[in-house]
Short mmCIF file of N, CA and C in Angstrom, two decimals:
data_model
loop_
_atom_site.label_atom_id
_atom_site.label_comp_id
_atom_site.label_asym_id
_atom_site.label_seq_id
_atom_site.Cartn_x
_atom_site.Cartn_y
_atom_site.Cartn_z
N MET A 1 35.61 -8.22 26.76
CA MET A 1 36.32 -10.00 26.42
C MET A 1 37.90 -9.53 27.08
N GLN A 2 38.24 -8.79 26.98
CA GLN A 2 40.47 -8.22 26.89
C GLN A 2 40.71 -8.28 28.07
N SER A 3 38.82 -7.31 28.83
CA SER A 3 39.85 -7.46 30.16
C SER A 3 39.06 -8.35 31.31
N LYS A 4 38.32 -9.52 30.41
CA LYS A 4 38.25 -10.52 31.82
C LYS A 4 39.77 -11.37 30.80
N MET A 5 40.26 -11.14 30.29
CA MET A 5 41.22 -12.06 29.62
C MET A 5 42.68 -11.68 31.10
N ASN A 6 43.00 -9.77 30.41
CA ASN A 6 43.80 -9.54 31.42
C ASN A 6 43.34 -10.06 32.26
N ALA A 7 42.04 -9.89 33.44
CA ALA A 7 42.44 -10.88 34.89
C ALA A 7 43.14 -12.02 35.30
N VAL A 8 42.25 -12.36 33.85
CA VAL A 8 42.97 -14.58 34.19
C VAL A 8 44.50 -14.32 33.74
N LYS A 9 44.91 -13.39 33.35
CA LYS A 9 45.96 -13.62 32.53
C LYS A 9 46.80 -13.30 33.59
N ASN A 10 46.35 -12.32 34.16
CA ASN A 10 47.80 -11.91 36.02
C ASN A 10 47.07 -11.93 36.88
N ARG A 11 46.16 -13.31 37.62
CA ARG A 11 45.94 -13.13 38.22
C ARG A 11 46.90 -13.66 38.85
N PRO A 12 47.29 -13.60 40.67
CA PRO A 12 48.56 -14.03 41.38
C PRO A 12 48.13 -15.50 41.52
N LYS A 13 49.70 -16.40 42.06
CA LYS A 13 49.06 -17.34 42.01
C LYS A 13 49.06 -17.76 43.48
N GLU A 14 49.08 -16.56 44.46
CA GLU A 14 48.60 -16.72 45.77
C GLU A 14 47.84 -16.62 45.42
N LEU A 15 46.35 -15.93 44.80
CA LEU A 15 44.83 -15.99 44.69
C LEU A 15 44.23 -17.03 45.17
N THR A 16 44.83 -18.02 44.34
CA THR A 16 44.11 -19.76 44.64
C THR A 16 44.81 -19.90 45.82
N THR A 17 45.80 -20.17 47.35
CA THR A 17 45.88 -20.37 48.23
C THR A 17 44.83 -19.83 49.03
N ILE A 18 44.97 -18.46 48.87
CA ILE A 18 44.22 -17.53 49.76
C ILE A 18 42.28 -17.63 49.82
N LEU A 19 42.43 -18.04 48.86
CA LEU A 19 40.58 -18.61 48.59
C LEU A 19 40.33 -19.89 49.45
N ILE A 20 41.33 -20.46 48.96
CA ILE A 20 41.25 -22.32 49.80
C ILE A 20 40.82 -22.03 51.45
N ILE A 21 42.29 -21.28 50.89
CA ILE A 21 42.29 -21.43 53.42
C ILE A 21 40.68 -20.62 53.69
N LEU A 22 40.04 -19.56 53.02
CA LEU A 22 39.53 -18.71 53.72
C LEU A 22 38.19 -19.18 52.79
N SER A 23 38.05 -20.14 52.05
CA SER A 23 36.55 -21.35 52.35
C SER A 23 36.71 -22.21 53.29
N TRP A 24 37.93 -23.04 53.61
CA TRP A 24 38.00 -24.35 54.94
C TRP A 24 37.23 -22.75 55.61
N MET A 25 37.32 -21.56 56.66
CA MET A 25 36.93 -21.40 57.28
C MET A 25 35.24 -21.15 57.31
N THR A 26 34.66 -21.31 56.08
CA THR A 26 32.98 -21.99 56.39
C THR A 26 32.97 -23.21 57.74
N TYR A 27 33.58 -24.05 57.61
CA TYR A 27 33.83 -24.67 58.77
C TYR A 27 32.93 -24.61 59.65
N ARG A 28 33.34 -22.64 60.45
CA ARG A 28 33.19 -22.15 61.49
C ARG A 28 31.72 -21.81 61.90
N ILE A 29 30.75 -22.96 60.93
CA ILE A 29 29.57 -22.71 61.47
C ILE A 29 28.88 -23.63 62.11
N LEU A 30 29.99 -24.23 63.32
CA LEU A 30 30.11 -24.56 63.89
C LEU A 30 29.98 -24.12 65.35
N GLY A 31 29.69 -23.19 65.03
CA GLY A 31 29.57 -21.85 66.07
C GLY A 31 27.64 -22.36 66.70
N PHE A 32 27.59 -22.15 65.70
CA PHE A 32 25.62 -23.01 65.82
C PHE A 32 25.63 -23.70 67.00
N ILE A 33 26.43 -25.06 65.92
CA ILE A 33 26.54 -26.59 65.97
C ILE A 33 26.95 -26.80 67.90
N PHE A 34 28.23 -25.46 68.14
CA PHE A 34 27.96 -25.40 69.88
C PHE A 34 26.88 -24.99 71.00
N MET A 35 26.45 -23.65 70.78
CA MET A 35 25.37 -23.21 70.94
C MET A 35 24.37 -23.53 72.22
N PRO A 36 24.44 -24.15 72.22
CA PRO A 36 23.20 -25.45 73.36
C PRO A 36 24.32 -25.49 74.47
N SER A 37 26.24 -25.61 73.91
CA SER A 37 26.61 -26.56 75.03
C SER A 37 26.57 -24.81 75.73
N ILE A 38 26.69 -23.86 75.47
CA ILE A 38 26.78 -22.62 76.07
C ILE A 38 26.09 -22.47 77.42
N GLU A 39 26.19 -22.76 78.39
CA GLU A 39 25.65 -22.25 80.20
C GLU A 39 24.54 -21.36 79.96
N VAL A 40 24.54 -20.34 79.55
CA VAL A 40 23.49 -20.01 79.68
C VAL A 40 22.79 -20.47 78.66
N PHE A 41 22.96 -21.48 78.15
CA PHE A 41 21.50 -21.81 76.58
C PHE A 41 21.60 -23.41 77.90
N GLY A 42 21.48 -22.90 78.95
CA GLY A 42 21.50 -24.78 79.44
C GLY A 42 22.63 -26.01 78.82
N GLY A 43 23.13 -25.06 78.65
CA GLY A 43 24.89 -26.03 78.68
C GLY A 43 24.94 -25.81 79.75
N ASP A 44 26.27 -27.09 80.00
CA ASP A 44 26.76 -27.73 81.10
C ASP A 44 28.22 -27.69 80.07
N VAL A 45 28.49 -27.29 79.01
CA VAL A 45 29.97 -27.22 78.69
C VAL A 45 30.30 -26.60 78.49
N LEU A 46 30.50 -25.37 78.51
CA LEU A 46 31.08 -24.10 78.10
C LEU A 46 30.91 -23.39 78.80
N PRO A 47 31.35 -22.00 78.78
CA PRO A 47 30.25 -20.85 80.34
C PRO A 47 30.24 -19.57 79.96
N THR A 48 29.34 -19.20 79.62
CA THR A 48 28.25 -18.57 79.01
C THR A 48 30.31 -17.37 77.98
N ALA A 49 30.56 -17.11 78.78
CA ALA A 49 31.86 -16.12 77.43
C ALA A 49 31.85 -16.94 76.66
N TRP A 50 31.87 -17.85 76.71
CA TRP A 50 31.81 -18.01 75.00
C TRP A 50 30.82 -17.76 74.09
N ILE A 51 30.11 -17.23 74.26
CA ILE A 51 29.02 -17.30 73.26
C ILE A 51 29.32 -15.73 72.25
N ILE A 52 30.77 -15.36 72.26
CA ILE A 52 30.84 -14.73 71.85
C ILE A 52 31.71 -15.35 70.45
N PRO A 53 33.13 -15.79 71.20
CA PRO A 53 33.65 -16.66 70.21
C PRO A 53 33.07 -17.49 69.09
N LEU A 54 31.70 -17.72 69.79
CA LEU A 54 31.24 -18.97 68.90
C LEU A 54 30.26 -18.40 67.86
N GLY A 55 29.72 -16.96 68.85
CA GLY A 55 28.63 -16.46 67.61
C GLY A 55 29.62 -15.54 66.41
N GLN A 56 30.65 -15.23 66.82
CA GLN A 56 31.50 -14.90 65.61
C GLN A 56 31.67 -15.60 65.40
N ASP A 57 32.33 -17.44 65.45
CA ASP A 57 32.71 -18.34 64.78
C ASP A 57 31.48 -18.03 63.57
N ALA A 58 30.18 -18.48 64.50
CA ALA A 58 28.89 -19.00 63.70
C ALA A 58 29.07 -18.11 62.37
N LEU A 59 28.86 -16.25 62.57
CA LEU A 59 28.56 -15.92 61.84
C LEU A 59 30.01 -15.49 60.29
N ILE A 60 30.63 -16.11 61.05
CA ILE A 60 32.51 -16.06 59.47
C ILE A 60 31.88 -16.88 58.90
N GLY A 61 30.89 -17.81 59.60
CA GLY A 61 31.18 -19.88 58.75
C GLY A 61 30.31 -18.76 57.80
N LEU A 62 28.61 -18.50 57.80
CA LEU A 62 28.42 -18.25 56.85
C LEU A 62 29.00 -17.51 56.19
N THR A 63 29.12 -16.22 57.13
CA THR A 63 29.19 -15.40 55.10
C THR A 63 30.84 -16.22 54.36
N ALA A 64 31.27 -17.01 55.56
CA ALA A 64 32.45 -17.22 54.49
C ALA A 64 32.95 -17.61 52.64
N PRO A 65 31.16 -18.57 52.68
CA PRO A 65 31.23 -18.47 50.98
C PRO A 65 30.75 -17.58 50.32
N ILE A 66 30.41 -16.24 51.10
CA ILE A 66 29.68 -15.10 50.10
C ILE A 66 31.78 -13.85 49.68
N VAL A 67 32.42 -14.15 50.80
CA VAL A 67 33.78 -13.20 50.97
C VAL A 67 34.43 -14.13 49.95
N VAL A 68 34.17 -15.84 49.95
CA VAL A 68 35.59 -16.23 48.91
C VAL A 68 34.46 -16.10 47.64
N TYR A 69 33.48 -16.04 47.01
CA TYR A 69 33.08 -14.97 45.88
C TYR A 69 33.46 -14.53 45.04
N LEU A 70 33.00 -13.57 46.27
CA LEU A 70 33.67 -12.17 45.64
C LEU A 70 35.17 -11.38 45.44
N LEU A 71 35.85 -12.56 46.06
CA LEU A 71 37.23 -12.42 45.62
C LEU A 71 37.91 -13.05 44.34
N ALA A 72 36.88 -13.92 44.05
CA ALA A 72 37.47 -14.88 43.12
C ALA A 72 36.65 -14.55 41.93
N THR A 73 35.27 -13.94 41.57
CA THR A 73 34.57 -12.85 40.49
C THR A 73 34.69 -11.75 40.80
N ARG A 74 35.42 -11.44 41.50
CA ARG A 74 34.67 -9.83 41.03
C ARG A 74 36.61 -8.74 41.55
N PRO A 75 37.36 -9.73 40.71
CA PRO A 75 39.49 -8.30 41.31
C PRO A 75 39.02 -7.32 41.63
N LYS A 76 38.46 -5.89 42.15
CA LYS A 76 37.62 -4.85 42.50
C LYS A 76 38.44 -4.60 43.63
N ILE A 77 39.35 -3.38 43.94
CA ILE A 77 39.35 -3.17 45.40
C ILE A 77 38.46 -2.48 46.10
N ILE A 78 37.55 -2.54 46.09
CA ILE A 78 36.36 -2.94 47.40
C ILE A 78 36.26 -3.79 47.75
N THR A 79 36.55 -5.91 46.80
CA THR A 79 36.54 -7.06 46.95
C THR A 79 37.95 -6.81 47.88
N TYR A 80 38.60 -6.34 47.32
CA TYR A 80 39.78 -6.42 48.23
C TYR A 80 40.13 -6.26 49.96
N ALA A 81 39.33 -4.50 49.58
CA ALA A 81 39.21 -4.52 51.10
C ALA A 81 37.83 -5.29 51.85
N ILE A 82 36.86 -5.22 51.35
CA ILE A 82 36.16 -6.37 51.97
C ILE A 82 36.89 -7.86 52.68
N GLY A 83 38.05 -8.46 51.62
CA GLY A 83 38.66 -9.83 51.82
C GLY A 83 39.69 -9.01 53.24
N LEU A 84 39.65 -8.22 53.10
CA LEU A 84 41.26 -7.52 53.80
C LEU A 84 40.62 -7.78 55.83
N ALA A 85 39.17 -6.70 55.31
CA ALA A 85 38.85 -6.45 56.33
C ALA A 85 37.79 -8.24 57.62
N TRP A 86 37.57 -8.58 56.69
CA TRP A 86 37.20 -9.67 57.33
C TRP A 86 37.54 -11.02 57.65
N VAL A 87 38.64 -11.11 56.39
CA VAL A 87 39.93 -11.75 57.48
C VAL A 87 40.03 -11.47 58.74
N TRP A 88 40.26 -10.27 58.93
CA TRP A 88 41.18 -9.35 60.25
C TRP A 88 40.47 -10.11 61.31
N TRP A 89 38.64 -9.74 60.63
CA TRP A 89 37.69 -9.68 61.35
C TRP A 89 38.54 -11.69 62.04
N GLY A 90 38.15 -12.74 61.23
CA GLY A 90 37.77 -13.96 61.78
C GLY A 90 39.61 -13.75 62.85
N ILE A 91 40.56 -13.89 62.34
CA ILE A 91 41.80 -14.04 62.75
C ILE A 91 41.31 -12.98 64.63
N ALA A 92 40.27 -11.87 64.72
CA ALA A 92 40.83 -11.23 65.83
C ALA A 92 39.64 -12.22 66.92
N ASP A 93 38.96 -13.13 66.07
CA ASP A 93 37.98 -14.04 66.75
C ASP A 93 39.00 -14.84 66.95
N PHE A 94 39.64 -15.41 66.35
CA PHE A 94 40.66 -16.01 66.79
C PHE A 94 41.28 -15.88 68.45
N GLY A 95 41.34 -15.08 68.56
CA GLY A 95 42.30 -13.79 69.62
C GLY A 95 41.78 -13.76 70.65
N VAL A 96 40.08 -13.69 70.44
CA VAL A 96 39.06 -14.06 71.43
C VAL A 96 38.73 -15.24 71.74
N GLY A 97 38.47 -16.19 70.50
CA GLY A 97 38.43 -17.73 71.38
C GLY A 97 39.48 -17.97 71.96
N LEU A 98 40.90 -17.62 71.79
CA LEU A 98 42.32 -17.80 73.03
C LEU A 98 42.19 -17.69 73.83
N VAL A 99 41.74 -16.15 74.64
CA VAL A 99 41.71 -15.50 75.64
C VAL A 99 40.60 -16.69 76.31
N THR A 100 39.17 -16.66 75.91
CA THR A 100 38.34 -17.12 76.28
C THR A 100 38.94 -18.10 77.27
N GLU A 101 39.09 -18.80 75.96
CA GLU A 101 40.03 -20.50 76.99
C GLU A 101 40.81 -19.87 78.10
N ILE A 102 41.22 -19.29 78.01
CA ILE A 102 42.40 -19.36 79.04
C ILE A 102 41.59 -18.97 80.70
N PHE A 103 41.15 -17.65 80.24
CA PHE A 103 40.30 -17.50 81.34
C PHE A 103 38.86 -17.77 81.47
N GLN A 104 38.38 -18.37 80.88
CA GLN A 104 36.96 -19.04 81.40
C GLN A 104 37.49 -20.53 80.56
N PRO A 105 37.73 -21.18 81.26
CA PRO A 105 37.60 -22.38 80.11
C PRO A 105 36.29 -23.82 80.31
N PRO A 106 36.73 -24.44 79.87
CA PRO A 106 35.42 -25.36 79.18
C PRO A 106 35.20 -25.98 80.69
N PHE A 107 34.01 -26.37 80.42
CA PHE A 107 34.00 -27.13 81.71
C PHE A 107 34.18 -28.04 81.91
N LYS A 108 34.36 -29.35 80.37
CA LYS A 108 34.98 -30.00 80.01
C LYS A 108 34.98 -29.78 78.75
N SER A 109 35.97 -30.95 78.06
CA SER A 109 35.92 -30.62 76.94
C SER A 109 34.63 -30.81 75.63
N PRO A 110 34.79 -30.04 74.82
CA PRO A 110 33.93 -30.14 73.80
C PRO A 110 34.35 -30.91 72.95
N MET A 111 35.52 -31.61 72.74
CA MET A 111 35.81 -33.00 71.79
C MET A 111 35.69 -34.06 72.75
N GLY A 112 35.26 -33.84 73.95
CA GLY A 112 34.61 -35.18 75.32
C GLY A 112 36.03 -35.32 75.84
N GLU A 113 35.36 -36.30 77.04
CA GLU A 113 36.29 -36.66 77.99
C GLU A 113 37.76 -36.51 78.20
N ASN A 114 38.26 -38.02 77.80
CA ASN A 114 39.36 -38.01 77.06
C ASN A 114 39.82 -37.25 76.49
N THR A 115 39.48 -36.03 75.32
CA THR A 115 40.45 -35.65 74.78
C THR A 115 40.92 -34.68 75.44
N PRO A 116 41.97 -34.52 75.59
CA PRO A 116 42.93 -33.43 76.11
C PRO A 116 43.14 -31.99 75.69
N SER A 117 42.68 -30.86 76.68
CA SER A 117 41.96 -29.97 76.59
C SER A 117 43.20 -28.38 75.37
N LEU A 118 44.52 -29.30 74.91
CA LEU A 118 45.52 -28.94 74.37
C LEU A 118 44.99 -29.14 73.05
N VAL A 119 44.26 -30.40 72.85
CA VAL A 119 43.97 -30.34 71.30
C VAL A 119 43.11 -29.08 70.29
N LEU A 120 42.20 -28.51 72.40
CA LEU A 120 40.93 -27.13 71.20
C LEU A 120 42.31 -26.27 70.72
N THR A 121 43.05 -26.12 71.88
CA THR A 121 44.10 -24.88 71.27
C THR A 121 45.14 -24.75 70.57
N GLY A 122 45.20 -26.49 69.51
CA GLY A 122 46.12 -26.44 69.34
C GLY A 122 44.82 -26.58 67.38
N TRP A 123 43.37 -26.87 67.86
CA TRP A 123 42.20 -26.66 67.24
C TRP A 123 43.12 -24.93 66.27
N LEU A 124 42.87 -23.99 67.17
CA LEU A 124 41.80 -22.51 67.42
C LEU A 124 43.99 -22.14 66.73
N LEU A 125 45.12 -22.56 67.55
CA LEU A 125 46.25 -21.65 66.81
C LEU A 125 46.90 -22.20 65.18
N THR A 126 46.18 -23.79 64.99
CA THR A 126 46.76 -24.04 63.18
C THR A 126 45.79 -23.56 61.98
N ASN A 127 44.56 -23.01 62.86
CA ASN A 127 42.76 -22.07 61.90
C ASN A 127 43.72 -20.95 61.84
N LEU A 128 43.89 -20.48 63.67
CA LEU A 128 44.95 -18.89 63.40
C LEU A 128 45.29 -18.82 62.72
N ALA A 129 47.04 -19.92 62.64
CA ALA A 129 48.32 -19.84 61.74
C ALA A 129 47.07 -19.39 60.07
N LEU A 130 46.11 -20.91 59.45
CA LEU A 130 45.85 -20.33 58.27
C LEU A 130 44.96 -19.09 58.07
N GLU A 131 45.08 -18.93 58.90
CA GLU A 131 44.50 -17.33 58.28
C GLU A 131 45.28 -16.13 58.20
N LEU A 132 46.27 -16.38 59.10
CA LEU A 132 47.42 -15.78 59.60
C LEU A 132 47.76 -15.14 58.20
N TYR A 133 48.04 -16.58 57.56
CA TYR A 133 48.85 -16.87 56.39
C TYR A 133 48.32 -15.96 55.21
N ALA A 134 46.87 -16.31 55.44
CA ALA A 134 45.87 -15.79 54.25
C ALA A 134 46.38 -14.69 53.56
N PHE A 135 46.12 -13.78 54.81
CA PHE A 135 45.87 -11.95 55.36
C PHE A 135 47.08 -11.87 54.49
N TYR A 136 48.69 -12.89 55.13
CA TYR A 136 49.36 -11.99 55.01
C TYR A 136 49.60 -11.67 53.40
N LEU A 137 49.36 -13.22 52.48
CA LEU A 137 49.11 -13.44 51.40
C LEU A 137 47.97 -12.16 51.13
N LEU A 138 47.21 -11.79 51.07
CA LEU A 138 46.69 -11.11 50.78
C LEU A 138 47.74 -9.31 50.81
N LEU A 139 48.60 -8.99 51.63
CA LEU A 139 48.69 -7.76 51.47
C LEU A 139 50.41 -7.91 50.51
N THR A 140 50.64 -9.31 50.05
CA THR A 140 51.91 -9.18 49.24
C THR A 140 51.28 -8.26 48.01
N PRO A 141 52.26 -7.25 47.81
CA PRO A 141 52.07 -6.80 46.49
C PRO A 141 51.18 -7.06 45.45
N LYS A 142 51.88 -8.12 45.11
CA LYS A 142 51.61 -9.38 43.67
C LYS A 142 49.89 -9.46 43.61
N VAL A 143 49.48 -9.16 45.19
CA VAL A 143 47.96 -10.10 45.13
C VAL A 143 46.80 -8.18 45.14
N ARG A 144 47.36 -7.50 45.81
CA ARG A 144 47.03 -6.09 45.75
C ARG A 144 46.85 -5.28 44.72
N ASN A 145 48.19 -5.87 43.75
CA ASN A 145 48.23 -4.96 42.60
C ASN A 145 47.00 -5.53 41.61
N TYR A 146 47.18 -6.95 41.11
CA TYR A 146 46.28 -7.28 40.59
C TYR A 146 44.14 -7.25 41.23
N PHE A 147 43.72 -6.65 42.35
CA PHE A 147 42.69 -5.97 42.48
C PHE A 147 42.76 -4.98 42.04
N ILE A 148 43.38 -4.22 41.81
CA ILE A 148 43.81 -2.28 42.14
C ILE A 148 43.98 -2.36 40.43
N ALA A 149 44.48 -3.40 39.33
CA ALA A 149 44.04 -3.85 37.75
C ALA A 149 42.89 -3.98 37.29
N SER A 150 42.59 -5.13 38.31
CA SER A 150 40.65 -5.57 37.38
C SER A 150 40.27 -4.49 38.30
N GLU A 151 40.29 -3.28 38.41
CA GLU A 151 38.90 -2.84 38.57
C GLU A 151 38.16 -2.41 37.74
N LYS A 152 39.16 -2.96 36.64
CA LYS A 152 37.49 -2.04 35.30
C LYS A 152 37.48 -3.47 34.79
N ASP A 153 37.17 -4.85 35.31
CA ASP A 153 37.13 -5.61 34.49
C ASP A 153 35.89 -5.75 35.01
N LYS A 154 35.05 -6.65 34.01
CA LYS A 154 34.09 -7.11 34.27
C LYS A 154 33.77 -8.26 35.24
N PRO A 155 32.89 -9.19 35.93
CA PRO A 155 33.51 -10.17 36.64
C PRO A 155 33.27 -11.71 36.21
N LEU A 156 34.29 -12.24 36.56
CA LEU A 156 34.67 -13.35 35.64
C LEU A 156 33.55 -13.97 36.26
N SER A 157 33.29 -14.86 35.08
CA SER A 157 32.64 -16.34 35.15
C SER A 157 33.19 -17.99 36.65
N LEU A 158 32.31 -18.08 36.93
CA LEU A 158 33.18 -19.41 37.81
C LEU A 158 34.61 -19.93 36.95
N LYS A 159 34.52 -20.26 35.62
CA LYS A 159 35.31 -22.00 35.00
C LYS A 159 37.05 -20.30 34.93
N LYS A 160 36.85 -18.91 35.15
CA LYS A 160 37.71 -18.25 35.22
C LYS A 160 37.99 -17.94 36.71
N THR A 161 37.64 -18.06 36.88
CA THR A 161 38.47 -18.37 38.53
C THR A 161 39.16 -19.56 38.81
N PRO A 162 40.04 -19.20 40.16
CA PRO A 162 41.18 -20.27 40.00
C PRO A 162 40.83 -21.38 40.60
N LEU A 163 41.42 -22.87 39.54
CA LEU A 163 41.16 -23.94 40.20
C LEU A 163 39.63 -24.04 39.59
N SER A 164 39.04 -23.28 38.55
CA SER A 164 37.43 -23.31 37.56
C SER A 164 36.76 -23.40 38.43
N GLY A 165 36.43 -22.60 39.67
CA GLY A 165 35.33 -23.18 40.41
C GLY A 165 35.20 -24.21 41.36
N LYS A 166 36.33 -24.31 41.47
CA LYS A 166 36.31 -26.17 42.57
C LYS A 166 36.55 -26.04 44.38
N TRP A 167 36.99 -24.05 44.46
CA TRP A 167 37.38 -23.62 45.84
C TRP A 167 36.20 -24.13 46.11
N ILE A 168 34.83 -24.13 45.64
CA ILE A 168 33.27 -24.01 45.92
C ILE A 168 33.12 -25.75 46.96
N PHE A 169 34.17 -26.74 46.38
CA PHE A 169 33.04 -28.19 47.06
C PHE A 169 34.85 -27.51 48.05
N ALA A 170 35.72 -26.63 47.86
CA ALA A 170 36.48 -26.47 49.33
C ALA A 170 34.97 -25.79 50.62
N ILE A 171 34.53 -25.10 50.25
CA ILE A 171 33.13 -24.57 51.09
C ILE A 171 32.29 -26.03 51.72
N VAL A 172 32.16 -26.50 50.58
CA VAL A 172 31.43 -27.67 50.81
C VAL A 172 32.03 -28.41 51.76
N ALA A 173 33.28 -28.97 51.85
CA ALA A 173 33.91 -29.70 52.37
C ALA A 173 33.94 -29.26 54.54
N ALA A 174 34.05 -27.50 54.04
CA ALA A 174 34.34 -26.85 54.92
C ALA A 174 32.99 -27.18 56.09
N ALA A 175 31.81 -26.49 55.77
CA ALA A 175 30.32 -26.56 55.63
C ALA A 175 30.30 -28.12 56.82
N LEU A 176 30.33 -29.36 55.30
CA LEU A 176 30.46 -30.37 56.31
C LEU A 176 31.03 -30.42 57.51
N THR A 177 32.51 -30.40 57.72
CA THR A 177 33.17 -30.19 59.20
C THR A 177 32.21 -29.71 60.01
N GLY A 178 31.84 -28.80 59.76
CA GLY A 178 31.17 -27.52 60.77
C GLY A 178 30.03 -28.21 61.16
N LEU A 179 28.92 -28.83 60.11
CA LEU A 179 27.88 -30.13 60.48
C LEU A 179 28.01 -30.61 61.03
N PHE A 180 29.48 -31.86 60.98
CA PHE A 180 29.23 -33.18 61.20
C PHE A 180 30.46 -32.77 62.62
N PHE A 181 30.80 -31.82 63.00
CA PHE A 181 32.04 -31.53 64.22
C PHE A 181 31.58 -32.53 65.40
N PRO A 182 30.80 -32.55 65.58
CA PRO A 182 30.29 -33.12 66.89
C PRO A 182 30.30 -35.15 66.84
N ILE A 183 30.57 -35.40 65.28
CA ILE A 183 30.91 -37.11 65.19
C ILE A 183 31.95 -37.26 64.91
N MET A 184 32.63 -36.25 64.25
CA MET A 184 34.80 -35.66 64.62
C MET A 184 34.93 -35.81 66.00
N ALA A 185 33.87 -35.64 66.48
CA ALA A 185 35.02 -35.11 68.39
C ALA A 185 34.79 -36.41 68.76
N MET A 186 33.64 -37.08 68.72
CA MET A 186 33.54 -38.05 68.64
C MET A 186 34.66 -38.98 68.80
N GLY A 187 34.94 -39.41 67.47
CA GLY A 187 36.03 -39.93 66.98
C GLY A 187 36.70 -39.81 67.54
N ILE A 188 37.67 -38.62 67.40
CA ILE A 188 38.43 -38.27 68.28
C ILE A 188 38.95 -38.21 69.41
N ASN A 189 37.90 -37.96 70.11
CA ASN A 189 38.15 -38.66 71.63
C ASN A 189 37.91 -40.21 72.22
N GLY A 190 37.80 -40.84 70.98
CA GLY A 190 36.96 -42.20 70.99
C GLY A 190 38.80 -42.79 70.59
N PHE A 191 39.17 -41.76 69.51
CA PHE A 191 40.98 -41.51 69.46
C PHE A 191 42.20 -41.86 70.88
N PHE A 192 41.30 -41.15 71.50
CA PHE A 192 42.56 -40.56 72.94
C PHE A 192 42.46 -41.59 74.45
N LYS A 193 40.96 -42.12 74.07
CA LYS A 193 40.11 -42.91 75.40
C LYS A 193 41.00 -44.57 74.50
N MET A 194 41.37 -44.60 73.64
CA MET A 194 41.92 -46.52 73.06
C MET A 194 43.26 -45.60 73.86
N LEU A 195 44.13 -44.50 73.77
CA LEU A 195 45.86 -44.21 73.92
C LEU A 195 45.82 -44.33 75.37
N GLY A 196 44.18 -43.94 76.59
CA GLY A 196 44.68 -43.92 77.80
C GLY A 196 44.76 -42.61 78.29
N TYR A 197 44.13 -42.55 77.62
CA TYR A 197 43.59 -40.50 78.53
C TYR A 197 42.58 -40.16 78.91
#
């Protein structure tokens, strides 16, 4: 019981920010949603090269809840290492997405014909910045030392995790964003159409 209290008492406030950002990465399940848009699958929106960043996005989105759960409830060195590796993979995937966008741009905007292509680039860069910030926070001594010091602690219950487990709502919201992204894209497209694009 004492070790659980130590983990809660010594938890750095940066861990909450990390969990929220990584929970948000669940939206990347939209990789599955856009797979039919890829040329190799009969789509007419994205060249075949997009299978790599979208496939990775789908896997990252599926594994995000698991990684967040482990980081929140199992403060251990192995969990910390898994978190670092997973975030680095997500950063690399955004890099692949940006390079793919430059060398194999979409045939037409996946967000609709009236949406400027810079919107997709902005989306990628904004989410890349979030993930870079989470990576930076994971590397801070306070966060690293928390995982090292909690090595012998028992797993935390959801109530003892940051936000008392309410980061689960961020996972659900992000998953819904990913699943219903095509509807959001129609709204974005309508907005730009209204502006005359």
